[in-house]
Coordinates of C-alpha atoms in Angstrom, one line a residue:
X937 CA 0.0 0.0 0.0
X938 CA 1.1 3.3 -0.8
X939 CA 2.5 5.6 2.3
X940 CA 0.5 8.8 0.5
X941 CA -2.8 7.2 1.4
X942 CA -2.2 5.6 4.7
X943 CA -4.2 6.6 7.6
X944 CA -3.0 8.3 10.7
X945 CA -3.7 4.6 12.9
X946 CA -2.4 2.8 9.5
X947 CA 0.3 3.6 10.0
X948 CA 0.7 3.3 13.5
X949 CA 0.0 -0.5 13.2
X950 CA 2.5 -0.7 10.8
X951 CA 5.7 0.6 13.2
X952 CA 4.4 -1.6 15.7
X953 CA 4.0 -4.7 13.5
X954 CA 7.9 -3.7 12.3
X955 CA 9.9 -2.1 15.8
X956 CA 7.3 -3.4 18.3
X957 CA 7.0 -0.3 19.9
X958 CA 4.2 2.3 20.2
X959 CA 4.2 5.0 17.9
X960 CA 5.1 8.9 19.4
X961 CA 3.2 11.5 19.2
X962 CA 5.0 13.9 17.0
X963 CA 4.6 11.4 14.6
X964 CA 0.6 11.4 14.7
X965 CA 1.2 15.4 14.4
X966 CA 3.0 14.4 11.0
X967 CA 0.1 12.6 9.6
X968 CA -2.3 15.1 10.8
X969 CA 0.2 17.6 8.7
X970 CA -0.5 15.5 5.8
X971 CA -4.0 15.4 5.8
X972 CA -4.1 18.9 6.2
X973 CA -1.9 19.2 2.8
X974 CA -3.7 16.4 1.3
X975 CA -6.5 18.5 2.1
X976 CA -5.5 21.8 0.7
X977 CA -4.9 19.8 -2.5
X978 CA -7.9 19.6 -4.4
X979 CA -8.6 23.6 -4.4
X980 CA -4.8 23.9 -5.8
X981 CA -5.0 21.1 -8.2
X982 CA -8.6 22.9 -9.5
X983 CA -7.0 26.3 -9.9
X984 CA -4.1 24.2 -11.9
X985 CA -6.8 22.3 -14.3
X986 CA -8.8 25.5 -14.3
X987 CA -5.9 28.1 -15.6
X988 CA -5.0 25.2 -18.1
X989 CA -8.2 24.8 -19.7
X990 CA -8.8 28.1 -20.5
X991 CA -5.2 28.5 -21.3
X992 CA -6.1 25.6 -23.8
X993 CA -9.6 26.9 -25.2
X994 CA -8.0 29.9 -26.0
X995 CA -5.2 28.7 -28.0
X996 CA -8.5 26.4 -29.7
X997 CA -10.0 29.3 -30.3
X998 CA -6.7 31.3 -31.9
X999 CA -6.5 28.2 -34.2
X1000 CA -10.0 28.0 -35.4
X1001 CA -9.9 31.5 -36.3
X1002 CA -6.7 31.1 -38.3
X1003 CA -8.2 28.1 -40.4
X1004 CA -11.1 30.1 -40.8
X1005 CA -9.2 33.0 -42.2
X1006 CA -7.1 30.6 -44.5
X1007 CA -10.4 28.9 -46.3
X1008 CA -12.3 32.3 -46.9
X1009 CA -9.0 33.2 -48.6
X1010 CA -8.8 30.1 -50.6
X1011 CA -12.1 30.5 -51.6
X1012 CA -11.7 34.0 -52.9
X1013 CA -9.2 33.1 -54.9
X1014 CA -10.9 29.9 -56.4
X1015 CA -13.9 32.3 -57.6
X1016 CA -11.9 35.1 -58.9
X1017 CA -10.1 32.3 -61.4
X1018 CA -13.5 31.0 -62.0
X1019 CA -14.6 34.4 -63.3
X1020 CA -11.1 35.3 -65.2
X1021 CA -11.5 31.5 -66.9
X1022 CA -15.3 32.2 -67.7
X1023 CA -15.0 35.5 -69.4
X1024 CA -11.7 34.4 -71.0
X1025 CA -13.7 31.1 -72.8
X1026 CA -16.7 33.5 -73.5
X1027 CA -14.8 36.0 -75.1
X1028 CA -12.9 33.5 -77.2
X1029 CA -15.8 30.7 -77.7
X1030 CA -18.6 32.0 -77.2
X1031 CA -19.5 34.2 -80.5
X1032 CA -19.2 31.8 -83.8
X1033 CA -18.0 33.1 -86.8
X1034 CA -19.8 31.9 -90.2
X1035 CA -17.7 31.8 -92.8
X1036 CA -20.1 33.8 -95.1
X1037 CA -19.6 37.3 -93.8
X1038 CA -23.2 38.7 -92.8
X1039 CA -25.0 42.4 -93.1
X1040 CA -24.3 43.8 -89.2
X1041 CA -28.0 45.3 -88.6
X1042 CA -28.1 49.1 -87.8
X1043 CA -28.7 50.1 -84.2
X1044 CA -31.1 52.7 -84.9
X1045 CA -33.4 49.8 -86.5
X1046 CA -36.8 52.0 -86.2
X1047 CA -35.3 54.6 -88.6
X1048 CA -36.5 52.1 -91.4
X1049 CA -39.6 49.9 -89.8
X1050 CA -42.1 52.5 -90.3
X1051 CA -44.5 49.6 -91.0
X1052 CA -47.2 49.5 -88.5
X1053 CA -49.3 46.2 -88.5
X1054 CA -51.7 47.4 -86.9
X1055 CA -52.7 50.2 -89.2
X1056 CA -55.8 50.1 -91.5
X1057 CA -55.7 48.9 -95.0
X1058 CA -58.4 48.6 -97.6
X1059 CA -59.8 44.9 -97.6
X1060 CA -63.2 46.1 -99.0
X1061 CA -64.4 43.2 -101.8
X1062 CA -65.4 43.9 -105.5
X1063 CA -68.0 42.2 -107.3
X1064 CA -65.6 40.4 -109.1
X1065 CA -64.4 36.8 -108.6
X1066 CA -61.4 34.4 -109.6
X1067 CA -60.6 30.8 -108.6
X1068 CA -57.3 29.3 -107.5
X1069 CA -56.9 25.5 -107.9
X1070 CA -56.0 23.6 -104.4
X1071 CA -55.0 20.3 -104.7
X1072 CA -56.9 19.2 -101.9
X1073 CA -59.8 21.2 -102.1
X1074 CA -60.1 21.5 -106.5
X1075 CA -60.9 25.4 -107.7
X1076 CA -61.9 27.7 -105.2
X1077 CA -64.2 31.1 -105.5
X1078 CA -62.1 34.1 -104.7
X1079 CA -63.6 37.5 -104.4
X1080 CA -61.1 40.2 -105.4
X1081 CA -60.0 43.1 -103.3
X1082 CA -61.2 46.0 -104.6
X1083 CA -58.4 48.5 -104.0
X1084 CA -56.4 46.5 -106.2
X1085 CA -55.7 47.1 -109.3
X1086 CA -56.6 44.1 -112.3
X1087 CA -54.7 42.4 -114.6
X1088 CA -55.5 44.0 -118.3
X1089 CA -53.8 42.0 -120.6
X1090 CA -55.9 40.7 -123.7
X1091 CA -55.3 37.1 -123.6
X1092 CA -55.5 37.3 -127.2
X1093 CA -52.0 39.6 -127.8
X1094 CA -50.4 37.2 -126.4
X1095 CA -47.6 35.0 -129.1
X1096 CA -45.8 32.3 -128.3
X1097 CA -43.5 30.9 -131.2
X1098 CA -43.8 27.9 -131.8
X1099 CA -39.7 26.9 -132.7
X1100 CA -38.5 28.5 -129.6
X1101 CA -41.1 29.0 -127.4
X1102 CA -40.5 32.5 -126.3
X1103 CA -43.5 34.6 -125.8
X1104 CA -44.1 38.0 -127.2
X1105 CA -47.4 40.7 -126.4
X1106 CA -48.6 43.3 -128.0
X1107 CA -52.0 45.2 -127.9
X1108 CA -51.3 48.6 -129.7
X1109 CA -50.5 50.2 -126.5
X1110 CA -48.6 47.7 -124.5
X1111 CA -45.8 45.5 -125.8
X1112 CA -43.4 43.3 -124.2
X1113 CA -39.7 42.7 -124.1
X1114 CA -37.9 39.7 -123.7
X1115 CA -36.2 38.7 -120.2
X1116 CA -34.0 36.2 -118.4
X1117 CA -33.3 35.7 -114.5
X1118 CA -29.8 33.5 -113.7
X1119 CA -28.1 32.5 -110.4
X1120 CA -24.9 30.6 -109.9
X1121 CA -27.0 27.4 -111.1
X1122 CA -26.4 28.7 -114.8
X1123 CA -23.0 28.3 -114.5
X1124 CA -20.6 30.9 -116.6
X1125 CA -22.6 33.0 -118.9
X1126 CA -21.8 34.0 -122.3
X1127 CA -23.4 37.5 -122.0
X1128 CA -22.3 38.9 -125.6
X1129 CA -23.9 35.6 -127.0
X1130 CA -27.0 36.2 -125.1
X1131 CA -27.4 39.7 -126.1
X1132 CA -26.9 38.3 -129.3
X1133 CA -29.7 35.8 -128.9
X1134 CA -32.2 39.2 -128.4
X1135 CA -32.2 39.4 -124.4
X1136 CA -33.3 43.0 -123.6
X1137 CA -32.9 42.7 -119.6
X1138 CA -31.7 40.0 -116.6
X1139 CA -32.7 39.5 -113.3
X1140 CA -29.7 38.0 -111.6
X1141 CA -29.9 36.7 -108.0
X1142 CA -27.3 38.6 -105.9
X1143 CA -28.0 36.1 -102.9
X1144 CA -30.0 34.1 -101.0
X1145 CA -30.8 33.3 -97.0
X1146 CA -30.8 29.6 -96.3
X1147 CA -33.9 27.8 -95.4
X1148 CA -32.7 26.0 -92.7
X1149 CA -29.6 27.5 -91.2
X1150 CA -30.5 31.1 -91.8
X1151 CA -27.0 32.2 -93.4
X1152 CA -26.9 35.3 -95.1
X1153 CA -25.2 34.2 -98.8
X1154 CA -23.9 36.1 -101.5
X1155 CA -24.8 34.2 -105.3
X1156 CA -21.4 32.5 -106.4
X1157 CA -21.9 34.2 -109.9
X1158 CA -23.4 37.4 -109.0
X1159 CA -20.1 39.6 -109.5
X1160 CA -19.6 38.2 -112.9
X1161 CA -22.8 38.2 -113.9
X1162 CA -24.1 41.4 -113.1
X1163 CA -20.3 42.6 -114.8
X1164 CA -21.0 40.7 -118.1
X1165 CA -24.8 41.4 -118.5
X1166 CA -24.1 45.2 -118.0
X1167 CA -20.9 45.4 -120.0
X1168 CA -22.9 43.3 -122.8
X1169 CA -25.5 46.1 -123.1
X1170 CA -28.2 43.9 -121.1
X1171 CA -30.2 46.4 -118.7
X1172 CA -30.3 44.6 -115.0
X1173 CA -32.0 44.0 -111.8
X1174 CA -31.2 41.7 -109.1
X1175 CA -33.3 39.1 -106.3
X1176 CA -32.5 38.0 -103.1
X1177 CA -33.9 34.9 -101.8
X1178 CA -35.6 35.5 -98.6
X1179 CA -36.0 33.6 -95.7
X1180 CA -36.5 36.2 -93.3
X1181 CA -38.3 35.5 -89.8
X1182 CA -39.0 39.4 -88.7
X1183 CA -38.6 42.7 -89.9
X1184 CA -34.9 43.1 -88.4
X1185 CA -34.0 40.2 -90.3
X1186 CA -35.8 41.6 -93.5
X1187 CA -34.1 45.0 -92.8
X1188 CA -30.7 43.2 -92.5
X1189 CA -31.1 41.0 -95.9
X1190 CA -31.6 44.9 -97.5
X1191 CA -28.7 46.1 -96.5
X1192 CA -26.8 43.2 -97.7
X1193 CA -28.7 43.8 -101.2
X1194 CA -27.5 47.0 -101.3
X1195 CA -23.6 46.4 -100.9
X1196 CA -23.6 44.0 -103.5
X1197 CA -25.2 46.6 -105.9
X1198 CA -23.4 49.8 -104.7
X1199 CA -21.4 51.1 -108.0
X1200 CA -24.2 49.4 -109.8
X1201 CA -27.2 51.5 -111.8
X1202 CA -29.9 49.0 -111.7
X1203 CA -33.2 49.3 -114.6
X1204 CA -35.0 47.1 -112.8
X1205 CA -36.6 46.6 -109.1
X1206 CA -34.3 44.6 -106.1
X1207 CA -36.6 41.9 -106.0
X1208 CA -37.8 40.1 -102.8
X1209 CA -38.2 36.1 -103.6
X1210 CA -40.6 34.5 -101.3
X1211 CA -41.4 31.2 -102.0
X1212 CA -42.5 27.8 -99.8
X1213 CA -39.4 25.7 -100.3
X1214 CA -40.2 21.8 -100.1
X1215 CA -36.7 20.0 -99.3
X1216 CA -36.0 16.5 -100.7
X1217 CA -34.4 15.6 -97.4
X1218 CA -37.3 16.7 -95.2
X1219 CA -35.7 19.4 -93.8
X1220 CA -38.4 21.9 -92.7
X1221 CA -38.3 25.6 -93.9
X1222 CA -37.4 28.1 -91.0
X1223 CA -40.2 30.5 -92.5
X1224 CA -42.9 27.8 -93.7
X1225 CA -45.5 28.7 -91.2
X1226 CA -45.1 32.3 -91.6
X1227 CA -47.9 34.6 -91.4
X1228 CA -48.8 36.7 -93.9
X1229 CA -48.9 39.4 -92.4
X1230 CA -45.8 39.1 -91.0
X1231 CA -44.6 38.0 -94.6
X1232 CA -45.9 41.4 -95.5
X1233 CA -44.5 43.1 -93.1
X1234 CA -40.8 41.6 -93.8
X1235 CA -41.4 42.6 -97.3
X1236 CA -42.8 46.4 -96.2
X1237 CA -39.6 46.9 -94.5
X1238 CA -37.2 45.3 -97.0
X1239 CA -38.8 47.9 -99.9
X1240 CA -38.7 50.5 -97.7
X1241 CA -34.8 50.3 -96.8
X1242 CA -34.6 49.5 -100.7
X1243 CA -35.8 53.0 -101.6
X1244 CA -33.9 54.9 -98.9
X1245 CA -31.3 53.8 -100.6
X1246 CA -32.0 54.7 -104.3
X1247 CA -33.4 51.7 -105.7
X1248 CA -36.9 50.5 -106.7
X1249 CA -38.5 47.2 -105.0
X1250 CA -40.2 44.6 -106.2
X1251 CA -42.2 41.2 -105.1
X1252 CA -41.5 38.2 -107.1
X1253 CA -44.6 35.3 -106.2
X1254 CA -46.5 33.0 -108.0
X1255 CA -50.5 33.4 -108.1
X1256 CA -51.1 31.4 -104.2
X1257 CA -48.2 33.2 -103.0
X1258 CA -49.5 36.6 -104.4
X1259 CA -53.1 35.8 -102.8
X1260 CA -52.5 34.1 -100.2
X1261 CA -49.5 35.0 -98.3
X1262 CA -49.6 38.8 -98.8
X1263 CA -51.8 41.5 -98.1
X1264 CA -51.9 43.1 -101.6
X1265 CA -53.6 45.9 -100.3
X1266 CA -50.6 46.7 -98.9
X1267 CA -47.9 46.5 -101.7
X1268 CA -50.3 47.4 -104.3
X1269 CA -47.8 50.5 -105.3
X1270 CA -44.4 48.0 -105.9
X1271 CA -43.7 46.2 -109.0
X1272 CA -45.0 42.8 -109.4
X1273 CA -43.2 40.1 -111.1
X1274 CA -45.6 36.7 -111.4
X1275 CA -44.5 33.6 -112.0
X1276 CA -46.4 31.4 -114.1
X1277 CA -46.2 28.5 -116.7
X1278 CA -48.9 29.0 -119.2
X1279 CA -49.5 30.4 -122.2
X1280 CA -51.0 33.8 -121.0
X1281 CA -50.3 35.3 -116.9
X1282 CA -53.4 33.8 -115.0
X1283 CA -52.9 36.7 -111.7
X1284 CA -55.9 38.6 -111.1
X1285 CA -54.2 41.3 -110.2
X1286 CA -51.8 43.6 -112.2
X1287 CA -48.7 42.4 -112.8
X1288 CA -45.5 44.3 -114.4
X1289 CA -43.3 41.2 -115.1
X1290 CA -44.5 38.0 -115.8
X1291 CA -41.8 34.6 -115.8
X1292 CA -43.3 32.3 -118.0
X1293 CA -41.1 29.2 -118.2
X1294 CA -38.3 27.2 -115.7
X1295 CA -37.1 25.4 -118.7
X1296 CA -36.2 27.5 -121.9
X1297 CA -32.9 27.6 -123.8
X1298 CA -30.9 30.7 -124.8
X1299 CA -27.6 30.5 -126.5
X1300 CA -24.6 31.4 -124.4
X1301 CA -26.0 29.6 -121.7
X1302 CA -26.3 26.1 -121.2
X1303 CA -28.9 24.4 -119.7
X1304 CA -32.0 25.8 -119.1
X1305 CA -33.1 29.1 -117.9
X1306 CA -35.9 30.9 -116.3
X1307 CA -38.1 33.1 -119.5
X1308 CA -39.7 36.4 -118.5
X1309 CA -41.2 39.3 -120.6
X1310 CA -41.7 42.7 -119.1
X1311 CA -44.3 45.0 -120.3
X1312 CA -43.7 48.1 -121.4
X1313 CA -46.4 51.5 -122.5
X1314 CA -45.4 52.9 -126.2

């Protein structure tokens, strides 16, 4: 047994059990002395523990904050090079450049879409009535607008030779003149030959925007085309094939029009080509739902551009185009170039140019080519 914790009469025992004598006094005072120490002890031994504790809890606490400190920084630092790499891959990947260089779109967009659709137009009916032909539904009754002016052409001025095919009119007052339109699918052009070959005036596509991806194109043959028709004597106009969704993109395929012509004096209209493409793949048409008044619109704000800018405009559209995806109360005043195979122009409405055929031949081209006639007042 340890000494420490021996009692007073423990201990007592013991140098008796060892010497065999008793045990003096001043040796009990000694034990008593150690109880009393032994008793003091516990408050010393607290106040130790105590003093270390918080000695130790604030040295925690010292460390804690440190870590603390550390982490925000580290975090900091990870965000800022999360924002350095974010705009540094945004600036560099994140705008994709097309190839085929594109019209930039003017800021001040209003200055040129005067076209409210909400304004009134005439829609007031005439008497009078035309059919179209619907596959689905056969001929169908149409009753004309009557703020709209009427096709006047005698069916029976109309010539068509029978060797070449080309179509001639004359009525006394109104006669025609004999027209082509070309893109890059005609290949290179022999423009003296077609001169030659009695080819008055050409419509040449300067581009086109695509159906699907919405590209803005210029024609592959457009330079050399509009250069050899002009420099053959040929008097000109251009198309662009449109595919435009809103007014901003209509206002944008304008100004690409009129780059292409600038330097360029143009007898004829900037024509805007509408038409419902059907794609041998299936691809679907970006604008095949269109509305037509949006379609109008588009075509409103195209013209409008068009003029600002010194040239004429145009609509190129076949007879359901022309009646049924355009207001023609609305572009009554621009030129109208129908398209139509037959042996006279079956519009109701007036019409200024008329494309008769997809298939004739003309020397100094080869292939086939599209056949127009304008019409023109003695």
């Amino acid at each position: 047994m340890d000494k420490r914790t021996m009692t007073a009469e423990e201990r007592e025992r013991a140098l008796r059990e060892i010497t065999g004598e008793e045990v003096e006094t001043e040796e009990l005072s000694f034990s008593e002395t150690a109880e009393e120490q032994v008793a003091d002890s516990p408050n010393e031994m607290l106040e130790m523990y105590r003093s270390s504790a918080e000695k130790k809890n604030a040295s925690e606490v010292k460390t804690y904050k440190m870590l603390i400190g550390v982490l925000t920084a580290v975090v900091a630092l990870l965000t800022v090079a999360v924002v350095i790499v974010s705009v540094g891959w945004i600036t560099e990947q994140g705008t994709i450049v097309t190839q085929i260089e594109t019209v930039e779109i003017p800021t001040v967009v209003t200055e040129y879409v005067t076209i409210d659709p909400t304004s009134e137009y005439d829609h007031e009916l005439s008497e009078d009535t035309f059919t179209l032909s619907d596959s689905n539904y056969g001929p169908i009754l149409m009753y004309a607008l009557a703020s709209v002016g009427k096709n006047e052409y005698d069916e029976e001025c109309f010539t068509v030779d029978e060797e070449t095919g080309y179509i001639t009119y004359d009525d006394g007052e109104t006669y025609s003149i004999m027209g082509i339109d070309v893109s890059v699918y005609q290949g290179d052009i022999d423009w003296e030959a077609v001169k030659a070959a009695g080819v008055e005036f050409a419509i040449i596509r300067c581009g086109n925007r695509g159906y699907v991806t919405g590209s803005v194109n210029e024609d592959a043959n457009f330079k050399a085309n509009i250069k050899g028709a002009t420099e053959a004597g040929i008097k000109v106009g251009v198309y662009f094939f449109s595919q435009a969704l809103t007014t901003e993109e209509a206002l944008e395929e304008a100004e690409f029009c009129l780059e292409l012509v600038e330097g360029y004096e143009l007898d004829y209209p900037i024509f805007f080509d509408w038409e419902v493409v059907i794609d041998a793949d299936g691809d679907t048409a970006r604008t095949a739902y269109i509305d037509p008044q949006q379609l109008t619109d588009n075509f409103l704000v195209f013209a409008e551009r068009i003029e600002i800018g010194g040239y004429t405009a145009g609509i190129y559209a076949n007879k359901k185009t022309a009646v049924w995806k355009y207001d023609l109360s609305r572009v009554d005043d621009y030129t109208m170039w129908f398209a139509g195979y037959t042996d006279t122009p079956t519009l109701y409405y007036d019409l200024q140019l008329w494309q008769y055929s997809s298939s004739g031949t003309v020397d100094g081209i080869d292939g086939s080519v599209d056949l127009n006639i304008a019409f023109v007042t003695y």
